[in-house]
Short mmCIF file of C-alpha atoms and ligand atoms in Angstrom, two decimals:
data_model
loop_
_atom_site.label_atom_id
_atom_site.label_comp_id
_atom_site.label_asym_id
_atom_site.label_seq_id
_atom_site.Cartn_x
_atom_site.Cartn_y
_atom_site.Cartn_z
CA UNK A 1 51.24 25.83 -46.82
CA UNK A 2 51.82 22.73 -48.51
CA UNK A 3 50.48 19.81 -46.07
CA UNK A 4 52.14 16.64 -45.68
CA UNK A 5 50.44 13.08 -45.76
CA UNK A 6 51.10 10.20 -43.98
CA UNK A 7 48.83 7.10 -43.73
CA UNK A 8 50.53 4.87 -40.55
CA UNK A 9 49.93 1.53 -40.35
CA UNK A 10 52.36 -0.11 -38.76
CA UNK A 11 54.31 1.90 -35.92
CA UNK A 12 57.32 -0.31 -36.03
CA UNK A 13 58.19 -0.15 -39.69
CA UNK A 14 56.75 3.29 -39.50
CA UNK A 15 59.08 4.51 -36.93
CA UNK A 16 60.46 6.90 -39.06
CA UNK A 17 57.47 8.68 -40.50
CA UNK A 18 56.63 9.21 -36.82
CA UNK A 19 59.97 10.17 -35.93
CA UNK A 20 59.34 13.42 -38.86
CA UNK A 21 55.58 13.55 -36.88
CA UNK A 22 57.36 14.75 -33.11
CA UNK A 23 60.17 16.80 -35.09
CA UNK A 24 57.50 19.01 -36.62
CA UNK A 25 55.70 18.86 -32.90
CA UNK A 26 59.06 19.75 -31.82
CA UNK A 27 59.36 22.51 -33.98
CA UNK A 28 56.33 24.44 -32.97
CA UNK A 29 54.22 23.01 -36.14
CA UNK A 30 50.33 21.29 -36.25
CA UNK A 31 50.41 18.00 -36.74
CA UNK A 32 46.63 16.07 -37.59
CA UNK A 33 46.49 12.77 -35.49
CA UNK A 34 44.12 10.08 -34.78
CA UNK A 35 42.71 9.46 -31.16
CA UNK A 36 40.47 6.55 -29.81
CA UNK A 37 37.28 9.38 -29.77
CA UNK A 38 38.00 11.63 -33.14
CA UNK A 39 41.31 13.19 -34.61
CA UNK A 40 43.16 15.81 -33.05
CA UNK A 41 44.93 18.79 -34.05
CA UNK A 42 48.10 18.62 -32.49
CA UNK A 43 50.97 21.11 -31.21
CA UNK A 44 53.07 21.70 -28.21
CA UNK A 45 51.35 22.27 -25.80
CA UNK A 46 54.14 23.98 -23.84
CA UNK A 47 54.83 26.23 -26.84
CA UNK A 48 52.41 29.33 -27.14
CA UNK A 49 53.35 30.12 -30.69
CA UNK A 50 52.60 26.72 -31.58
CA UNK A 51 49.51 26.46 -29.90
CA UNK A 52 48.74 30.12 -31.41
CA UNK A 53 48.82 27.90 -34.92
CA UNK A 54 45.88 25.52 -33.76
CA UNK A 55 43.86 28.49 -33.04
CA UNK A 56 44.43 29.89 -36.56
CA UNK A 57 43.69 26.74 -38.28
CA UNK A 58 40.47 25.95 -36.98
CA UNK A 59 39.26 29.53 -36.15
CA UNK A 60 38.39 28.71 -32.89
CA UNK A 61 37.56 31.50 -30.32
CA UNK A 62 40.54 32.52 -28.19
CA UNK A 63 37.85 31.96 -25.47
CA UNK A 64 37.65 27.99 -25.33
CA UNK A 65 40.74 26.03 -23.73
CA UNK A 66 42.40 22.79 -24.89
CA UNK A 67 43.18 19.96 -23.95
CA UNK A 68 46.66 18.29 -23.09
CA UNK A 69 47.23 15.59 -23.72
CA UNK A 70 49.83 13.28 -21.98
CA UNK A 71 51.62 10.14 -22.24
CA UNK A 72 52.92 8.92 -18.88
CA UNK A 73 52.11 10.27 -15.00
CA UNK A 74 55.83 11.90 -15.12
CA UNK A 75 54.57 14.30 -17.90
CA UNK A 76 50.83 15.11 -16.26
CA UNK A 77 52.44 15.27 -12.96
CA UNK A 78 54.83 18.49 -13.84
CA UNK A 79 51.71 20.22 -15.24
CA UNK A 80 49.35 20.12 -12.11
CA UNK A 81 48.92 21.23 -8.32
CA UNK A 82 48.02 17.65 -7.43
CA UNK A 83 46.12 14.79 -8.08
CA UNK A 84 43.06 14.73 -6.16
CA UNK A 85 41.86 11.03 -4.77
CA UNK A 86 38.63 10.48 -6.95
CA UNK A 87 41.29 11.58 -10.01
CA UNK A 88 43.49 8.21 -9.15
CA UNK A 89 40.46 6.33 -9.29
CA UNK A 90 39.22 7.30 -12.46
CA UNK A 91 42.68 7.29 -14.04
CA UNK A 92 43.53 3.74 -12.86
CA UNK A 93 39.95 2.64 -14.52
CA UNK A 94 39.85 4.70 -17.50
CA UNK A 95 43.34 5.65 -18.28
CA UNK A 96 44.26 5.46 -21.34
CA UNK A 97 40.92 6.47 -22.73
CA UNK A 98 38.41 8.87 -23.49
CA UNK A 99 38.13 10.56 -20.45
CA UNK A 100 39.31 14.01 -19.81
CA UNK A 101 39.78 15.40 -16.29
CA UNK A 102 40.37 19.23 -14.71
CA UNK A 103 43.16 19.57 -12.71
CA UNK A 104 44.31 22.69 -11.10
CA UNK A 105 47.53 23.33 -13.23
CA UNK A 106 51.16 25.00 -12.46
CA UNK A 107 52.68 27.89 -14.40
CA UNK A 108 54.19 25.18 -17.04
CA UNK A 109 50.97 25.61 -18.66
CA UNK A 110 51.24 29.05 -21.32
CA UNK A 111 47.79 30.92 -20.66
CA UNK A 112 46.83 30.60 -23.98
CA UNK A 113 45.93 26.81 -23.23
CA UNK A 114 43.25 27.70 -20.14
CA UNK A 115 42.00 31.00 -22.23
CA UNK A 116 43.41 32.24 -18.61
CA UNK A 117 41.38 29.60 -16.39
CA UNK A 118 43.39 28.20 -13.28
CA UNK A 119 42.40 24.63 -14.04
CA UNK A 120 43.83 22.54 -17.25
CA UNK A 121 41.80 20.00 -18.84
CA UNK A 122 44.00 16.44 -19.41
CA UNK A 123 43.89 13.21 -20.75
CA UNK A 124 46.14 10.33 -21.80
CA UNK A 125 44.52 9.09 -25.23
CA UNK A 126 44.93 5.22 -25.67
CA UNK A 127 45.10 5.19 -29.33
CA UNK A 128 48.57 3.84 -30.40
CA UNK A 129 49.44 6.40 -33.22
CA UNK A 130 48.45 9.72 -30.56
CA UNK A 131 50.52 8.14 -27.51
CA UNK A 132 53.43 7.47 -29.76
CA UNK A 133 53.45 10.95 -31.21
CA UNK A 134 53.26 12.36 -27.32
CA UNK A 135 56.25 10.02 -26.53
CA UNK A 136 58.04 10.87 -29.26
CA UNK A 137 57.62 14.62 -29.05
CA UNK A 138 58.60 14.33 -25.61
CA UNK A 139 56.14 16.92 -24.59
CA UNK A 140 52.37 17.32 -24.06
CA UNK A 141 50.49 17.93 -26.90
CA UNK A 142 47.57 20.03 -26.56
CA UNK A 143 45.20 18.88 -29.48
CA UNK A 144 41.25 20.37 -29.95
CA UNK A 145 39.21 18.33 -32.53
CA UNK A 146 40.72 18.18 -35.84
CA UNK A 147 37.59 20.17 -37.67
CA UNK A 148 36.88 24.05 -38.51
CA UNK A 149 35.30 25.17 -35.65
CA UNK A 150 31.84 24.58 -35.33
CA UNK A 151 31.89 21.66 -38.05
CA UNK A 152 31.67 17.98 -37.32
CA UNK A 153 33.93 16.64 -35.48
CA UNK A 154 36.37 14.36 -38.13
CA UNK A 155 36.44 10.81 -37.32
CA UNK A 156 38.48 9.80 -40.54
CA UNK A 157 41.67 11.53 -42.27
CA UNK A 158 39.41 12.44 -45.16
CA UNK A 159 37.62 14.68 -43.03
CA UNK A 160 40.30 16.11 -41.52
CA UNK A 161 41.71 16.90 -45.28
CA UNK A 162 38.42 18.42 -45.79
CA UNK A 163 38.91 21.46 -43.05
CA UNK A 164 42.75 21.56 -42.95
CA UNK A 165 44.43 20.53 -45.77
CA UNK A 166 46.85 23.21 -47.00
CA UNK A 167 46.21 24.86 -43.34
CA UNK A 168 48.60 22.74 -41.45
CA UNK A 169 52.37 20.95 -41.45
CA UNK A 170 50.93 17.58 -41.37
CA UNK A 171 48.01 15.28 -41.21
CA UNK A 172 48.31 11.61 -40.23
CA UNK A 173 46.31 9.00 -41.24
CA UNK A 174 45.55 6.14 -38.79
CA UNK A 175 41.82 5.00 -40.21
CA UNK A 176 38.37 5.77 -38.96
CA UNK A 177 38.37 6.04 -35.16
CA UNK A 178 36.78 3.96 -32.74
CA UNK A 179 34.41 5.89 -30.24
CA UNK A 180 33.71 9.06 -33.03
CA UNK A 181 32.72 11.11 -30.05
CA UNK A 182 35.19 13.42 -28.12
CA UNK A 183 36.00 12.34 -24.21
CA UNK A 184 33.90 12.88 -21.28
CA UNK A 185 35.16 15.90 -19.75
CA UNK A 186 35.11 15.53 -15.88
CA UNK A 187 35.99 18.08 -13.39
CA UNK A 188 37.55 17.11 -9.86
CA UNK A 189 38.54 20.66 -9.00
CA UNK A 190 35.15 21.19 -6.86
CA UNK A 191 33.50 19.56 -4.12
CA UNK A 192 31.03 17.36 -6.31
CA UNK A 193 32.85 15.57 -9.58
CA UNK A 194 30.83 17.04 -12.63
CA UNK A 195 30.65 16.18 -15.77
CA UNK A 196 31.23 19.25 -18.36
CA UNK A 197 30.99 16.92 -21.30
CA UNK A 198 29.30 13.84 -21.74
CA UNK A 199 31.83 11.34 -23.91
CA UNK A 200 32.90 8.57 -24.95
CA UNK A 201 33.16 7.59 -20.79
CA UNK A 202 29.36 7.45 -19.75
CA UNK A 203 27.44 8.63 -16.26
CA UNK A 204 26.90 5.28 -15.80
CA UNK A 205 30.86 4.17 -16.15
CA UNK A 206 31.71 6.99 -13.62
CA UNK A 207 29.38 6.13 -11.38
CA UNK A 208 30.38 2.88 -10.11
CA UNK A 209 33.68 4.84 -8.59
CA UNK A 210 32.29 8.29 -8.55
CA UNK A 211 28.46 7.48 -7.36
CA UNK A 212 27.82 11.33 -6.43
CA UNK A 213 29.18 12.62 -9.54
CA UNK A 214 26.65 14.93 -11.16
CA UNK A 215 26.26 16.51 -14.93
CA UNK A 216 26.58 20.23 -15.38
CA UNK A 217 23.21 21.80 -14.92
CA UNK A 218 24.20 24.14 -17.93
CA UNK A 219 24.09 21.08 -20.06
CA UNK A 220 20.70 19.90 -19.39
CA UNK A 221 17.66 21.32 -21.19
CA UNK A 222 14.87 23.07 -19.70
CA UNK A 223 17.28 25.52 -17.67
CA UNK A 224 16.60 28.29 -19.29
CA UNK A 225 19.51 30.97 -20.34
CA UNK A 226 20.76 31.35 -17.14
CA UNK A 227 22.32 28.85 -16.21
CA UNK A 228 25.99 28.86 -18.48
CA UNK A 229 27.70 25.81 -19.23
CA UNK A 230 31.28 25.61 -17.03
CA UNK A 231 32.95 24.27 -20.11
CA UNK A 232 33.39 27.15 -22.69
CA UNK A 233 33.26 25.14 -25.48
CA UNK A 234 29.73 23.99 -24.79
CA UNK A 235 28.27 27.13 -25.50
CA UNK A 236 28.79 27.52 -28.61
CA UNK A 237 26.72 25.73 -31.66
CA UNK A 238 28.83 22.70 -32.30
CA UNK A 239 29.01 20.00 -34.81
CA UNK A 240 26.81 22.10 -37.19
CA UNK A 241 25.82 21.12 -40.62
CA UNK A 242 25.05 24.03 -42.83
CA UNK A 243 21.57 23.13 -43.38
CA UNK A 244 18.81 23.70 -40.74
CA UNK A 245 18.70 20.54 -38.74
CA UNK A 246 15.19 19.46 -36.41
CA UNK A 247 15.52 16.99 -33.98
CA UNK A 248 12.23 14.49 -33.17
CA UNK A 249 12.00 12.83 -29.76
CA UNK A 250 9.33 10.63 -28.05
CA UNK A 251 7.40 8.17 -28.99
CA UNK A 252 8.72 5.70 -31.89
CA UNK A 253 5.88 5.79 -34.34
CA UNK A 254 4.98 9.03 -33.85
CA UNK A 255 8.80 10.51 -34.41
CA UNK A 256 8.50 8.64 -37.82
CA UNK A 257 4.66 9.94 -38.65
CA UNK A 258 5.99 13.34 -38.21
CA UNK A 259 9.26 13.06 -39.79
CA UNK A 260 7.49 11.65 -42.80
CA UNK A 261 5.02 14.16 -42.42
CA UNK A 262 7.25 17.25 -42.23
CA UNK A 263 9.31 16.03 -44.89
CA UNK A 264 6.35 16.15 -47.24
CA UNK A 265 5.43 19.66 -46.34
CA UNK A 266 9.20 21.13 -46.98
CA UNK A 267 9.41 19.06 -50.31
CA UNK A 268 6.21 20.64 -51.25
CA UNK A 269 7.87 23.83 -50.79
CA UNK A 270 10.52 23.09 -52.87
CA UNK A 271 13.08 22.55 -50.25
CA UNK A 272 15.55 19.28 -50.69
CA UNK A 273 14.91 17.14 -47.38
CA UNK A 274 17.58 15.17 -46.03
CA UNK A 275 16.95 12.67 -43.14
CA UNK A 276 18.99 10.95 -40.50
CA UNK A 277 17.62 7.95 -39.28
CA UNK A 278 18.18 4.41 -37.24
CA UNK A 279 18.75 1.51 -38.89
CA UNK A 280 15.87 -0.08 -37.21
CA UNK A 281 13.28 2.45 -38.98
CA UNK A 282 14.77 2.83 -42.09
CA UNK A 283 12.60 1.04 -44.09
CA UNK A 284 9.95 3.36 -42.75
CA UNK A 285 10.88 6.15 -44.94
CA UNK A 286 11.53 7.04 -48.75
CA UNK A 287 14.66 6.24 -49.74
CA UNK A 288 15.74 9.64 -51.21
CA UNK A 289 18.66 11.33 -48.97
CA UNK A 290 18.34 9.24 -46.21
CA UNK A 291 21.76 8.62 -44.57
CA UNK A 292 21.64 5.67 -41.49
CA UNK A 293 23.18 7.14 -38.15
CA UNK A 294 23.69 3.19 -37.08
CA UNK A 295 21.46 1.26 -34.71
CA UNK A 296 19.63 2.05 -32.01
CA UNK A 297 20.08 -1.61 -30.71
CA UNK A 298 23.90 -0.78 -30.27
CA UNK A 299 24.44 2.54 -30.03
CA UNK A 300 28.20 2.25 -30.23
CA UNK A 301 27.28 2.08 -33.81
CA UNK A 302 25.50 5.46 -33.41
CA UNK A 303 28.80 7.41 -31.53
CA UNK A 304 30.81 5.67 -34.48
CA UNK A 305 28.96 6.64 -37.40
CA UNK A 306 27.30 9.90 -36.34
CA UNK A 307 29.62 12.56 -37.52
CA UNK A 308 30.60 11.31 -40.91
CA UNK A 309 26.97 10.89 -41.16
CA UNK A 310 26.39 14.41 -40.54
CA UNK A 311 29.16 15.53 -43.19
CA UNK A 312 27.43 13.24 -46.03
CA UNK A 313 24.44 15.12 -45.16
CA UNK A 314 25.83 18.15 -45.60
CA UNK A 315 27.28 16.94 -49.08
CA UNK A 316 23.78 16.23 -50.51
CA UNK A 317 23.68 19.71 -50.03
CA UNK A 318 20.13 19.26 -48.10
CA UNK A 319 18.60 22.40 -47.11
CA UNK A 320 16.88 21.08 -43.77
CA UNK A 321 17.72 17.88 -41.87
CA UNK A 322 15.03 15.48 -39.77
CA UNK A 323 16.69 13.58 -37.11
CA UNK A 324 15.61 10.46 -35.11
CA UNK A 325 16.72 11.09 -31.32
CA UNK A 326 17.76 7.79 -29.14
CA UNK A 327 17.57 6.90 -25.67
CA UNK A 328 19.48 9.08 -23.44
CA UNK A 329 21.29 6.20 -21.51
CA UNK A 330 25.42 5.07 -21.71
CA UNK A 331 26.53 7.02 -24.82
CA UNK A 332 23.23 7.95 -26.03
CA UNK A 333 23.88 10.90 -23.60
CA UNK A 334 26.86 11.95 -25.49
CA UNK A 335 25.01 11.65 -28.80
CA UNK A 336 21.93 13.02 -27.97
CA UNK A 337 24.13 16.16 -26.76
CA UNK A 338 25.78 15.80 -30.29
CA UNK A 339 22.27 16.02 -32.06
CA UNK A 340 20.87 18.56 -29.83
CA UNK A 341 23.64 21.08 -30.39
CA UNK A 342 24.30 20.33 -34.17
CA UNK A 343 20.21 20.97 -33.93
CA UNK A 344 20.98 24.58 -32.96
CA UNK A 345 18.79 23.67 -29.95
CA UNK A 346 15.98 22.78 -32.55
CA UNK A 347 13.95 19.86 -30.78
CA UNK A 348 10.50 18.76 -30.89
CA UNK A 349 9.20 16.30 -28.15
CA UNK A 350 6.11 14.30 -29.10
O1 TXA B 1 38.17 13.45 -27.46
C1 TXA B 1 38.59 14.59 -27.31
O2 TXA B 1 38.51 15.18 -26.21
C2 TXA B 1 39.24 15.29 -28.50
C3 TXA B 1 40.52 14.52 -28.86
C4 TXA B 1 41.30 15.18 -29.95
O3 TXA B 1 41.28 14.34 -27.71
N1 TXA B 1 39.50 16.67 -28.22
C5 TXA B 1 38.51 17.57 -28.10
O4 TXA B 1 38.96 18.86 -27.86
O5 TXA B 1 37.35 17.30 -28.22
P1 TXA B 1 38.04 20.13 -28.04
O6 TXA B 1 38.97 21.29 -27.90
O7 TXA B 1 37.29 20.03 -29.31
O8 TXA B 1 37.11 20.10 -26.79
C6 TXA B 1 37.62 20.38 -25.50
C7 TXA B 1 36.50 20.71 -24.55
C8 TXA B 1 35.88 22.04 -24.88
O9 TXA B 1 34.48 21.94 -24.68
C9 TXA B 1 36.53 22.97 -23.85
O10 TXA B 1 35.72 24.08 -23.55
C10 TXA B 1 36.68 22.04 -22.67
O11 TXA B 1 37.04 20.80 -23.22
N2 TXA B 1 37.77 22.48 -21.76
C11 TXA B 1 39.09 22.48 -21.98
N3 TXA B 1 39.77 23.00 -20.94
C12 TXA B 1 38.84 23.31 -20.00
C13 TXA B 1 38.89 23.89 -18.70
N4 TXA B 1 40.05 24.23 -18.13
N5 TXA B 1 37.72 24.09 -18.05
C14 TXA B 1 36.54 23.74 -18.61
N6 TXA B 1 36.43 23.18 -19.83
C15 TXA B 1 37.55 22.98 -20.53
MG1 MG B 2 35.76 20.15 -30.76
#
């Protein structure tokens, strides 16, 4: 399939590319978009052949649900049961934004969305491009990350013409996106708010309005195999470069002393070492295949950069990877998560 390009700049003078955007929606094709977190790959949501395509295109298991994502109240409101108290609050705060919440859904929403589930996962993105394709489609749009499954997420079009070009009707280009993590995904369906998915919302954000909100036990470490993740998608190895990556975490000096010292010992072997560092440290290493992951003063910069980071890594053709870790705080949560999964679970603590 031939796939069309469109770079949007301006979504006044643009209207017309992004009226030919929401016709292709309309007519059951994929359309690439930008959010606020990372692009999307985008179809009606209501339409089960079209959401059928988004499955093909990134050979994602049938297993993991999608998001929908909305543009209004009118068009999350025909979707769901109801909206649960604690869901106002959160929406009135972090509406739009990168914050996805369960809902239990009505029979609007095709199966093939839920992989069968009774809830349906929803957000209203507040990037300009994605809530202008939504309005003009006139529908939800259910849109997964824009990558092949279990690649990096794409936070620029380039990326997204690296997994789907050819695959797909369309891919639009907005520029890099802001956050480069996906949304938080929250679920208000139980008792105690959880979240599924740490994002581009943080535990600390959610709990001012939500203060007995709790993470899924299946996300934290230590749990052993037991305990399963409640969101499909997290159990699955995510955000993977094809080389072998080893996360280091603990003390500062001694995360570099090993890194440096590892590094040495797979050289020596002949392997081609690639390392992903802070800004702060980089100094502290050779300069050969070192890509900088941001700073660890911001780490904003971190959730920005990290995935395109992870893709020039993989482009070096490395064979293993040596990763800094950050503090686990605000969106080092969500990035830690990133590392730990595109780690394979691979994580030394010193
Ligand atoms: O920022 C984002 O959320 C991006 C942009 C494009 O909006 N989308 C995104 O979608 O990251 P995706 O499909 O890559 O991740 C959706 C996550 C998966 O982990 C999936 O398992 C989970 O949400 N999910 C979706 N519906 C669910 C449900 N009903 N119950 C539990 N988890 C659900
Ligand atoms: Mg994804």
């Amino acid at each position: 399939m031939e796939t069309k390009h469109i770079k949007i700049k301006d979504l006044i003078s643009q209207a017309s590319d992004m009226e030919d955007a929401a016709d292709l929606i309309r007519s059951g094709e994929v359309v690439a978009f930008p959010t606020e977190t990372v692009y999307g790959l985008g179809a009606d949501g209501l339409n089960e052949e079209a959401v059928k395509k988004i499955f093909q295109a990134k050979g994602r298991p049938q297993d993991n649900p999608l998001i929908l994502h909305v543009d209004s109240l009118e068009m999350l409101k025909r979707l769901i049961v109801e909206i649960p108290k604690d869901a106002y609050l959160c929406m009135d705060k972090f509406w739009p934004g990168p914050l996805t919440i369960l809902f239990k859904r009505t029979h609007i929403v095709p199966g093939i969305i839920t992989a069968g589930l009774d809830t349906v996962a929803i957000r209203m993105p507040s990037h300009p491009i994605a809530l202008e394709l939504i309005k003009k489609s006139n529908t939800p749009i259910a849109a997964p990350s824009a990558n092949t499954s279990g690649r990096p997420s794409p936070t620029r079009a380039s990326h997204v013409i690296q997994d789907m070009d050819g695959k797909i009707a369309m891919i639009i280009d907005g520029g890099e996106t802001g956050v480069g993590l996906e949304s938080t995904v929250l679920d208000l369906t139980e008792d105690v708010p959880m979240i599924l998915r740490p994002g581009g919302v943080t535990l600390e954000d959610l709990r001012e309005f939500l203060p007995q909100v709790i993470i899924d036990p299946g996300l934290l470490e230590g749990t052993g195999d037991h305990v399963t993740p409640k969101s499909p998608g997290q159990k699955y190895r995510h955000y993977a470069p094809k080389a072998l990556m080893i996360l280091f975490s603990g003390d500062g000096d001694k995360v570099v002393g090993e890194i440096l010292e590892r590094a040495r010992k797979d050289e020596a072997e002949g392997k081609k070492v690639g390392l992903l560092v802070t800004e702060e440290n980089q100094h502290r290493y050779p300069e050969k295949n070192i890509v900088v992951m941001g700073s660890s003063m911001d780490k904003n910069t971190i959730a920005h950069g990290l995935f395109d980071a992870i893709r020039k890594l993989d482009e070096m053709d490395v064979d293993i990877i040596l990763c800094e870790s950050v503090e686990e705080d605000q969106i080092g949560m969500a990035i830690m998560n990133r590392l730990f999964k595109a780690a394979g679970g691979n994580r030394i603590y010193l």
